[in-house]
Short mmCIF file of C-alpha atoms in Angstrom, two decimals:
data_model
loop_
_atom_site.label_atom_id
_atom_site.label_comp_id
_atom_site.label_asym_id
_atom_site.label_seq_id
_atom_site.Cartn_x
_atom_site.Cartn_y
_atom_site.Cartn_z
CA MET L 930 -12.81 -4.78 1.26
CA SER L 931 -15.28 -4.92 4.20
CA SER L 932 -14.17 -3.70 7.63
CA PRO L 933 -12.76 -6.40 9.94
CA ILE L 934 -15.05 -8.16 12.39
CA LYS L 935 -13.86 -9.41 15.74
CA TYR L 936 -15.47 -12.38 17.44
CA MET L 937 -15.27 -13.21 21.12
CA LEU L 938 -16.23 -16.46 22.80
CA VAL L 939 -17.07 -15.92 26.45
CA SER L 940 -18.01 -18.50 29.06
CA LEU L 941 -19.37 -17.42 32.46
CA PRO L 942 -20.81 -19.35 35.37
CA THR L 943 -24.59 -19.09 35.69
CA SER L 944 -23.98 -17.69 39.18
CA ILE L 945 -23.58 -14.25 37.54
CA SER L 946 -27.39 -14.16 37.75
CA GLN L 947 -29.16 -14.27 41.11
CA SER L 948 -31.39 -17.12 39.99
CA ASN L 949 -28.50 -19.19 38.65
CA ASP L 950 -30.58 -19.55 35.48
CA LYS L 951 -28.88 -19.88 32.08
CA GLU L 952 -31.29 -17.56 30.28
CA GLU L 953 -30.92 -14.88 32.93
CA ALA L 954 -27.15 -15.31 32.90
CA LEU L 955 -27.11 -14.80 29.11
CA THR L 956 -29.30 -11.71 29.52
CA ALA L 957 -26.88 -10.38 32.15
CA LEU L 958 -23.95 -10.93 29.78
CA GLN L 959 -25.83 -9.19 26.96
CA SER L 960 -26.55 -6.23 29.23
CA THR L 961 -22.89 -5.97 30.16
CA VAL L 962 -21.75 -5.39 26.55
CA ALA L 963 -24.96 -3.80 25.27
CA SER L 964 -24.42 -1.60 22.21
CA ASP L 965 -26.11 -1.04 18.86
CA SER L 966 -23.02 -2.31 17.05
CA VAL L 967 -22.40 -5.36 19.28
CA THR L 968 -24.19 -8.65 18.67
CA VAL L 969 -24.43 -11.28 21.42
CA LEU L 970 -25.65 -14.76 20.56
CA PRO L 971 -25.87 -17.96 22.60
CA PHE L 972 -23.16 -20.45 21.64
CA LYS L 973 -24.05 -24.07 22.28
CA ILE L 974 -21.38 -26.35 23.73
CA PRO L 975 -22.05 -30.07 24.19
CA GLU L 976 -21.28 -31.89 27.42
CA PHE L 977 -18.09 -33.76 26.63
CA LYS L 978 -16.53 -36.61 28.58
CA ILE L 979 -14.33 -35.23 31.33
CA GLY L 980 -11.16 -37.04 32.37
CA THR L 981 -8.72 -36.33 35.16
CA LEU L 982 -7.51 -32.88 36.15
CA ASP L 983 -4.00 -33.67 34.86
CA ALA L 984 -5.49 -34.75 31.53
CA LEU L 985 -7.54 -31.55 31.28
CA VAL L 986 -4.50 -29.37 31.90
CA GLN L 987 -2.57 -31.25 29.19
CA GLN L 988 -5.53 -30.99 26.81
CA ALA L 989 -5.75 -27.25 27.43
CA ASP L 990 -2.13 -26.97 26.31
CA ASP L 991 -2.69 -29.24 23.29
CA LEU L 992 -5.75 -27.24 22.23
CA ALA L 993 -3.90 -23.94 22.53
CA LYS L 994 -1.24 -25.22 20.11
CA LEU L 995 -3.84 -26.74 17.81
CA GLU L 996 -5.80 -23.50 17.65
CA ASN L 997 -2.64 -21.65 16.57
CA SER L 998 -2.20 -24.25 13.84
CA CYS L 999 -5.83 -23.81 12.73
CA GLU L 1000 -5.41 -20.06 12.42
CA ALA L 1001 -2.19 -20.55 10.45
CA VAL L 1002 -3.77 -23.05 8.02
CA VAL L 1003 -6.82 -20.83 7.43
CA ALA L 1004 -4.44 -17.93 6.67
CA LYS L 1005 -2.28 -20.06 4.34
CA VAL L 1006 -5.25 -21.38 2.40
CA GLY L 1007 -6.55 -17.82 2.16
CA ASP L 1008 -3.19 -16.72 0.72
CA SER L 1009 -3.41 -19.55 -1.82
CA LEU L 1010 -6.86 -18.35 -2.91
CA ARG L 1011 -5.51 -14.79 -3.15
CA SER L 1012 -2.67 -16.00 -5.37
CA LEU L 1013 -4.97 -18.05 -7.62
CA LEU L 1014 -7.38 -15.13 -8.01
CA GLU L 1015 -4.58 -12.57 -8.46
CA GLY L 1016 -5.66 -10.49 -5.46
CA ASP L 1017 -9.23 -9.84 -6.66
CA GLU L 1018 -10.88 -9.28 -3.26
CA GLU L 1019 -14.43 -9.64 -4.57
CA LYS L 1020 -13.70 -13.03 -6.11
CA ILE L 1021 -11.70 -14.08 -3.04
CA SER L 1022 -14.62 -13.29 -0.71
CA GLN L 1023 -16.91 -15.36 -2.94
CA GLN L 1024 -14.65 -18.38 -2.42
CA LYS L 1025 -14.26 -17.88 1.33
CA THR L 1026 -17.43 -19.58 2.47
CA VAL L 1027 -18.19 -22.27 5.04
CA ASN L 1028 -20.51 -24.95 3.68
CA ASP L 1029 -21.33 -22.52 0.84
CA LYS L 1030 -22.48 -19.87 3.32
CA PRO L 1031 -20.71 -16.78 4.71
CA ALA L 1032 -18.43 -17.61 7.66
CA ASP L 1033 -20.46 -15.23 9.84
CA GLN L 1034 -23.63 -17.22 9.16
CA TYR L 1035 -21.83 -20.45 10.08
CA LEU L 1036 -20.71 -18.94 13.40
CA ARG L 1037 -24.11 -17.45 14.23
CA SER L 1038 -25.83 -20.82 13.75
CA PHE L 1039 -22.96 -23.05 14.91
CA THR L 1040 -23.81 -26.51 16.17
CA TRP L 1041 -21.28 -29.17 17.07
CA ASN L 1042 -20.93 -31.79 14.33
CA LYS L 1043 -22.05 -34.81 16.35
CA VAL L 1044 -21.81 -37.17 13.37
CA LYS L 1045 -18.18 -36.40 12.63
CA TYR L 1046 -17.02 -35.73 16.20
CA ARG L 1047 -19.11 -37.74 18.62
CA ALA L 1048 -19.35 -35.91 21.93
CA ASP L 1049 -19.27 -39.19 23.88
CA LYS L 1050 -15.71 -39.87 22.73
CA PRO L 1051 -12.77 -39.00 25.00
CA LEU L 1052 -11.47 -35.44 24.56
CA ALA L 1053 -8.01 -36.72 23.61
CA GLU L 1054 -9.55 -38.71 20.75
CA LEU L 1055 -11.49 -35.69 19.48
CA ILE L 1056 -8.37 -33.50 19.60
CA ASP L 1057 -6.35 -36.11 17.73
CA SER L 1058 -9.05 -36.45 15.06
CA LEU L 1059 -9.25 -32.68 14.51
CA GLN L 1060 -5.48 -32.37 14.33
CA LYS L 1061 -5.16 -35.14 11.73
CA GLU L 1062 -7.88 -33.56 9.58
CA LEU L 1063 -6.17 -30.18 9.74
CA VAL L 1064 -2.80 -31.65 8.69
CA SER L 1065 -4.48 -33.50 5.82
CA ILE L 1066 -6.17 -30.32 4.54
CA ASP L 1067 -2.91 -28.36 4.80
CA ASN L 1068 -0.96 -31.03 2.90
CA ASP L 1069 -3.61 -31.45 0.19
CA VAL L 1070 -3.83 -27.73 -0.55
CA LYS L 1071 -0.05 -27.26 -0.49
CA SER L 1072 0.43 -30.20 -2.85
CA LYS L 1073 -2.14 -28.95 -5.36
CA ILE L 1074 -0.83 -25.37 -5.25
CA SER L 1075 2.69 -26.69 -5.83
CA GLN L 1076 1.43 -28.70 -8.81
CA TYR L 1077 -0.28 -25.61 -10.22
CA ASN L 1078 2.82 -23.45 -9.78
CA THR L 1079 4.90 -26.04 -11.65
CA VAL L 1080 2.45 -26.16 -14.58
CA LYS L 1081 2.17 -22.36 -14.61
CA THR L 1082 5.97 -22.01 -14.69
CA ASN L 1083 6.17 -24.49 -17.58
CA LEU L 1084 3.53 -22.54 -19.51
CA THR L 1085 5.26 -19.22 -18.85
CA THR L 1086 8.56 -20.67 -20.07
CA LEU L 1087 6.94 -21.98 -23.26
CA GLN L 1088 5.15 -18.69 -23.89
CA ARG L 1089 8.38 -16.78 -23.35
CA ARG L 1090 10.03 -19.04 -25.93
CA GLN L 1091 7.32 -18.02 -28.39
CA THR L 1092 7.30 -14.30 -27.68
CA GLY L 1093 10.70 -13.37 -26.22
CA ASN L 1094 13.67 -11.81 -28.03
CA LEU L 1095 16.13 -13.78 -30.17
CA SER L 1096 18.38 -14.57 -27.22
CA THR L 1097 15.66 -16.62 -25.49
CA LYS L 1098 12.82 -17.44 -27.89
CA SER L 1099 12.45 -20.68 -29.82
CA LEU L 1100 14.28 -20.57 -33.15
CA THR L 1101 12.01 -23.15 -34.75
CA PRO L 1102 9.61 -20.59 -36.30
CA VAL L 1103 12.40 -18.29 -37.60
CA VAL L 1104 15.17 -20.52 -38.98
CA ASP L 1105 14.91 -21.72 -42.58
CA PRO L 1106 16.37 -25.24 -42.55
CA SER L 1107 17.94 -24.61 -45.99
CA LEU L 1108 20.43 -22.25 -44.26
CA LEU L 1109 21.81 -25.08 -42.14
CA ILE L 1110 24.51 -27.53 -43.20
CA GLN L 1111 23.24 -30.92 -42.14
CA ASP L 1112 24.70 -34.43 -42.40
CA SER L 1113 28.21 -33.15 -43.15
CA GLU L 1114 31.18 -35.03 -41.78
CA TYR L 1115 33.35 -31.92 -41.44
CA LEU L 1116 31.25 -28.76 -41.43
CA GLU L 1117 28.70 -27.38 -39.00
CA THR L 1118 26.44 -24.33 -38.95
CA HIS L 1119 26.27 -22.23 -35.78
CA LEU L 1120 23.48 -19.82 -34.93
CA VAL L 1121 24.78 -16.76 -33.07
CA VAL L 1122 22.72 -13.97 -31.51
CA VAL L 1123 24.50 -10.61 -31.67
CA PRO L 1124 23.33 -7.34 -30.06
CA ASN L 1125 22.36 -4.91 -32.79
CA SER L 1126 24.92 -2.44 -31.45
CA ALA L 1127 27.70 -5.03 -32.06
CA LYS L 1128 26.80 -6.08 -35.63
CA LYS L 1129 29.76 -4.27 -37.24
CA ASP L 1130 32.24 -5.78 -34.77
CA PHE L 1131 30.80 -9.23 -35.39
CA LEU L 1132 30.98 -8.99 -39.19
CA ARG L 1133 34.52 -7.62 -39.02
CA SER L 1134 35.91 -10.28 -36.65
CA TYR L 1135 33.88 -13.50 -36.67
CA GLU L 1136 36.16 -15.14 -39.27
CA THR L 1137 39.25 -14.73 -37.08
CA ILE L 1138 38.10 -15.42 -33.51
CA SER L 1139 38.91 -19.15 -33.92
CA PRO L 1140 40.58 -21.40 -36.49
CA MET L 1141 38.84 -22.77 -39.55
CA VAL L 1142 35.81 -20.51 -39.76
CA VAL L 1143 34.53 -20.66 -43.31
CA PRO L 1144 35.18 -17.18 -44.83
CA ARG L 1145 32.16 -15.08 -45.74
CA SER L 1146 29.85 -17.78 -44.38
CA SER L 1147 27.83 -15.47 -42.14
CA ILE L 1148 24.19 -15.06 -43.14
CA GLU L 1149 21.71 -12.79 -41.38
CA VAL L 1150 18.79 -15.04 -40.53
CA THR L 1151 16.51 -12.50 -38.86
CA HIS L 1152 16.54 -9.64 -36.37
CA ASP L 1153 14.37 -7.92 -33.75
CA ASP L 1154 14.61 -4.65 -31.84
CA GLU L 1155 17.52 -5.86 -29.72
CA PHE L 1156 19.37 -8.64 -31.53
CA THR L 1157 20.36 -10.04 -34.92
CA LEU L 1158 20.63 -13.77 -35.58
CA TYR L 1159 23.47 -14.96 -37.81
CA ALA L 1160 24.33 -18.36 -39.24
CA VAL L 1161 28.09 -19.08 -39.42
CA THR L 1162 29.81 -22.20 -40.74
CA THR L 1163 32.95 -23.71 -39.14
CA PHE L 1164 34.79 -26.99 -39.24
CA LYS L 1165 33.42 -29.33 -36.59
CA LYS L 1166 36.72 -29.92 -34.82
CA HIS L 1167 36.88 -26.20 -33.92
CA SER L 1168 33.17 -25.76 -33.09
CA SER L 1169 33.68 -25.70 -29.31
CA GLU L 1170 36.41 -23.08 -29.55
CA PHE L 1171 34.30 -20.90 -31.85
CA GLN L 1172 31.37 -21.01 -29.42
CA HIS L 1173 33.64 -20.24 -26.48
CA LYS L 1174 35.12 -17.22 -28.25
CA CYS L 1175 31.61 -16.01 -29.16
CA ARG L 1176 30.66 -16.00 -25.49
CA GLU L 1177 33.82 -14.06 -24.66
CA MET L 1178 32.73 -11.45 -27.21
CA LYS L 1179 29.25 -11.28 -25.57
CA TRP L 1180 27.62 -12.99 -28.52
CA THR L 1181 25.21 -15.80 -27.72
CA PRO L 1182 25.53 -19.16 -29.52
CA ARG L 1183 22.11 -20.82 -29.67
CA ASP L 1184 21.71 -24.58 -29.64
CA TYR L 1185 19.35 -25.59 -32.39
CA LYS L 1186 18.63 -28.76 -34.28
CA TYR L 1187 16.13 -28.81 -37.09
CA VAL L 1188 13.25 -31.24 -36.59
CA GLN L 1189 10.70 -31.71 -39.32
CA GLY L 1190 7.28 -30.55 -38.09
CA GLY L 1191 8.89 -28.91 -35.06
CA LYS L 1192 7.00 -25.66 -35.46
CA GLU L 1193 3.65 -27.43 -35.32
CA GLU L 1194 4.80 -29.56 -32.37
CA GLU L 1195 5.79 -26.46 -30.38
CA ARG L 1196 2.41 -24.87 -31.05
CA LYS L 1197 0.62 -28.04 -29.92
CA GLU L 1198 2.76 -28.21 -26.76
CA VAL L 1199 1.86 -24.64 -25.81
CA GLU L 1200 -1.83 -25.46 -26.31
CA ARG L 1201 -1.53 -28.70 -24.31
CA VAL L 1202 0.26 -27.07 -21.37
CA GLY L 1203 -2.23 -24.18 -21.55
CA ARG L 1204 -5.09 -26.67 -21.16
CA ASP L 1205 -3.25 -28.35 -18.27
CA GLU L 1206 -2.73 -24.99 -16.57
CA ARG L 1207 -6.43 -24.12 -16.77
CA LYS L 1208 -7.43 -27.59 -15.56
CA VAL L 1209 -5.06 -27.59 -12.56
CA TRP L 1210 -6.03 -23.98 -11.75
CA GLY L 1211 -9.66 -25.09 -11.49
CA GLU L 1212 -8.70 -28.04 -9.30
CA ALA L 1213 -6.56 -25.83 -7.04
CA LEU L 1214 -9.37 -23.27 -6.71
CA ARG L 1215 -11.93 -25.93 -5.78
CA LEU L 1216 -9.55 -27.53 -3.27
CA GLY L 1217 -8.65 -24.10 -1.84
CA ARG L 1218 -12.33 -23.23 -1.42
CA THR L 1219 -13.06 -26.57 0.25
CA GLY L 1220 -9.87 -26.41 2.32
CA TRP L 1221 -10.71 -22.95 3.63
CA SER L 1222 -14.23 -24.03 4.54
CA GLU L 1223 -13.10 -27.19 6.32
CA SER L 1224 -10.19 -25.56 8.15
CA VAL L 1225 -12.50 -22.82 9.49
CA MET L 1226 -14.93 -25.50 10.71
CA ILE L 1227 -12.10 -27.36 12.44
CA TRP L 1228 -10.92 -24.08 14.00
CA ILE L 1229 -14.35 -23.36 15.51
CA HIS L 1230 -14.64 -26.92 16.81
CA VAL L 1231 -11.20 -26.57 18.43
CA LEU L 1232 -12.27 -23.26 19.99
CA THR L 1233 -15.40 -24.97 21.30
CA LEU L 1234 -13.26 -27.60 23.00
CA ARG L 1235 -10.96 -24.90 24.41
CA VAL L 1236 -13.93 -23.09 25.95
CA PHE L 1237 -15.26 -26.33 27.44
CA VAL L 1238 -11.93 -27.49 28.89
CA GLU L 1239 -11.13 -24.13 30.42
CA THR L 1240 -14.66 -23.77 31.74
CA VAL L 1241 -14.21 -27.03 33.65
CA LEU L 1242 -10.79 -25.94 34.92
CA ARG L 1243 -12.05 -22.49 35.93
CA TYR L 1244 -15.51 -23.07 37.33
CA GLY L 1245 -15.35 -26.74 38.33
CA LEU L 1246 -18.18 -29.25 38.59
CA PRO L 1247 -21.12 -29.46 38.28
CA LEU L 1248 -21.03 -27.60 34.97
CA ASP L 1249 -23.34 -24.62 35.27
CA PHE L 1250 -22.22 -22.07 32.72
CA VAL L 1251 -23.42 -20.01 29.79
CA CYS L 1252 -21.42 -19.40 26.61
CA ALA L 1253 -21.95 -16.59 24.14
CA LEU L 1254 -20.52 -15.44 20.84
CA ILE L 1255 -19.94 -11.69 20.74
CA LYS L 1256 -19.51 -9.98 17.37
CA ALA L 1257 -18.24 -6.42 17.00
CA ASN L 1258 -15.88 -4.18 15.09
CA PRO L 1259 -12.40 -3.87 16.68
CA LYS L 1260 -13.22 -0.57 18.44
CA GLN L 1261 -16.46 -1.85 19.97
CA ALA L 1262 -14.82 -5.18 20.78
CA LYS L 1263 -12.26 -3.35 22.91
CA LYS L 1264 -15.03 -1.55 24.77
CA ALA L 1265 -16.93 -4.81 25.28
CA LYS L 1266 -13.80 -6.46 26.70
CA THR L 1267 -13.30 -3.56 29.11
CA SER L 1268 -16.91 -3.90 30.29
CA LEU L 1269 -16.53 -7.64 30.77
CA ASP L 1270 -13.30 -7.18 32.73
CA SER L 1271 -14.91 -4.57 34.95
CA THR L 1272 -18.10 -6.54 35.59
CA TYR L 1273 -16.66 -10.03 36.08
CA SER L 1274 -13.25 -9.36 37.60
CA TYR L 1275 -14.49 -10.83 40.90
CA LEU L 1276 -14.45 -14.28 39.23
CA GLY L 1277 -10.67 -14.13 39.39
CA GLY L 1278 -10.70 -14.24 43.17
CA ASN L 1279 -7.29 -13.05 44.38
CA ALA L 1280 -5.89 -13.12 40.86
CA PHE L 1281 -6.25 -9.35 40.55
CA GLY L 1282 -5.22 -6.35 42.53
CA ARG L 1283 -8.13 -4.03 43.46
CA ASP L 1284 -8.58 -0.51 44.63
CA LYS L 1285 -10.66 0.52 47.67
CA LYS L 1286 -13.85 0.30 45.65
CA GLY L 1287 -13.08 -3.25 44.55
CA LYS L 1288 -12.24 -2.39 40.98
CA VAL L 1289 -9.44 -4.21 39.15
CA THR L 1290 -6.18 -2.26 39.06
CA LYS L 1291 -3.79 -4.65 37.33
CA ASP L 1292 -3.13 -8.31 36.55
CA ASP L 1293 -0.84 -10.34 38.72
CA SER L 1294 2.00 -11.20 36.35
CA ALA L 1295 3.11 -14.29 38.28
CA LEU L 1296 -0.37 -15.78 38.10
CA SER L 1297 -0.66 -14.88 34.42
CA SER L 1298 2.58 -16.73 33.69
CA GLU L 1299 1.50 -19.80 35.64
CA MET L 1300 -1.90 -19.94 33.94
CA ALA L 1301 -0.41 -19.40 30.48
CA ALA L 1302 2.14 -22.15 31.12
CA ALA L 1303 -0.74 -24.49 31.88
CA GLY L 1304 -2.51 -23.44 28.69
CA VAL L 1305 -5.32 -21.95 30.72
CA GLY L 1306 -6.79 -18.47 30.63
CA ALA L 1307 -4.70 -16.98 27.85
CA HIS L 1308 -6.61 -15.69 24.86
CA GLY L 1309 -5.75 -14.52 21.38
CA GLY L 1310 -2.41 -16.36 21.09
CA GLU L 1311 0.96 -16.15 22.81
CA GLY L 1312 1.69 -13.23 25.06
CA SER L 1313 -1.98 -12.69 25.91
CA GLU L 1314 -3.04 -11.78 29.42
CA TYR L 1315 -4.94 -13.86 31.91
CA THR L 1316 -8.62 -12.96 32.23
CA ALA L 1317 -10.91 -13.53 35.19
CA TYR L 1318 -13.31 -15.51 33.02
CA VAL L 1319 -13.13 -17.80 29.98
CA TYR L 1320 -12.46 -15.62 26.96
CA TYR L 1321 -11.12 -16.10 23.42
CA ASP L 1322 -11.10 -13.62 20.59
CA PHE L 1323 -10.44 -14.29 16.90
CA GLU L 1324 -10.91 -12.90 13.43
CA ILE L 1325 -11.72 -14.90 10.31
CA ILE L 1326 -10.05 -12.98 7.49
#
């Protein structure tokens, strides 16, 4: 399995460069986190319709919740693929693509889907549309996986009936119908499974455990490594008592009714359910692959909206900012974050304590709580700290 990759979306005002130029601001950001193992790419964000401040604060909160849901759905669909492919990581990675390309390639060349999510629509409408799509994907994948699990369980049960021991397997292939008394008004044949270790006890006592057991009627039908199957004849009016006593003796009465052609029917049913299982497995895999792709795309669109909304709330109007996607391994990502914090802490104004040299010493917990409550400034899920700039990190596993 390849080593994990961490992505960071960072938005900074263009004022970080002396010229207030976007290109220079991006260059400044790249210089801040410069490393051979860190990739910094421009990340394009459309200009969306901006509503009132109250609406933006509410949308920031809605987007934070929606992003958590996106991450959860991507993980759940990934687990479904893992289950379908029995944990084969190579095959799983082949299915985890976005528009038939690696997720990394999708992120590196991301452009907002203007056809599906028109940027001139109100933010609330875009958020609602993304949320509905995510719920639909989640429900579709769950439904198909549930259908597959049901078919798989049915097939496993049928296969067990063909291959299990005498206490569980189908008796159709092993019982000669000539051993059974059929169409008698008074007599009935019982099939009893007895542990091999209890054969002597059974033969010694079966005639006396209930009334009206036909003497010497026991016939050994077949046996396996664990059990022996006997046929015993009793009078019908004492059948229930005989079966009850058998269970008390730890012998297992098996319900069986001879059906002409039953053996062939059972074989055909196993084949039919086997075909169904393979068919539904293919459908579930295709839906899982599509669901993973679409849920990742929704997730990145939601993140794009989060960056935009918080950028407006943080830096105000007019919108002069630069956004970048930073890609690194977890160790380098931590270093990059430290560099960003050190370089751009001044953007937090009085949000941070500083030493005599102006360097950040610690976050103000009261401010962090207030910002998090408003859905602004937190990154990487609940419990995350406030940053002096717009920052989100995520991993697509």
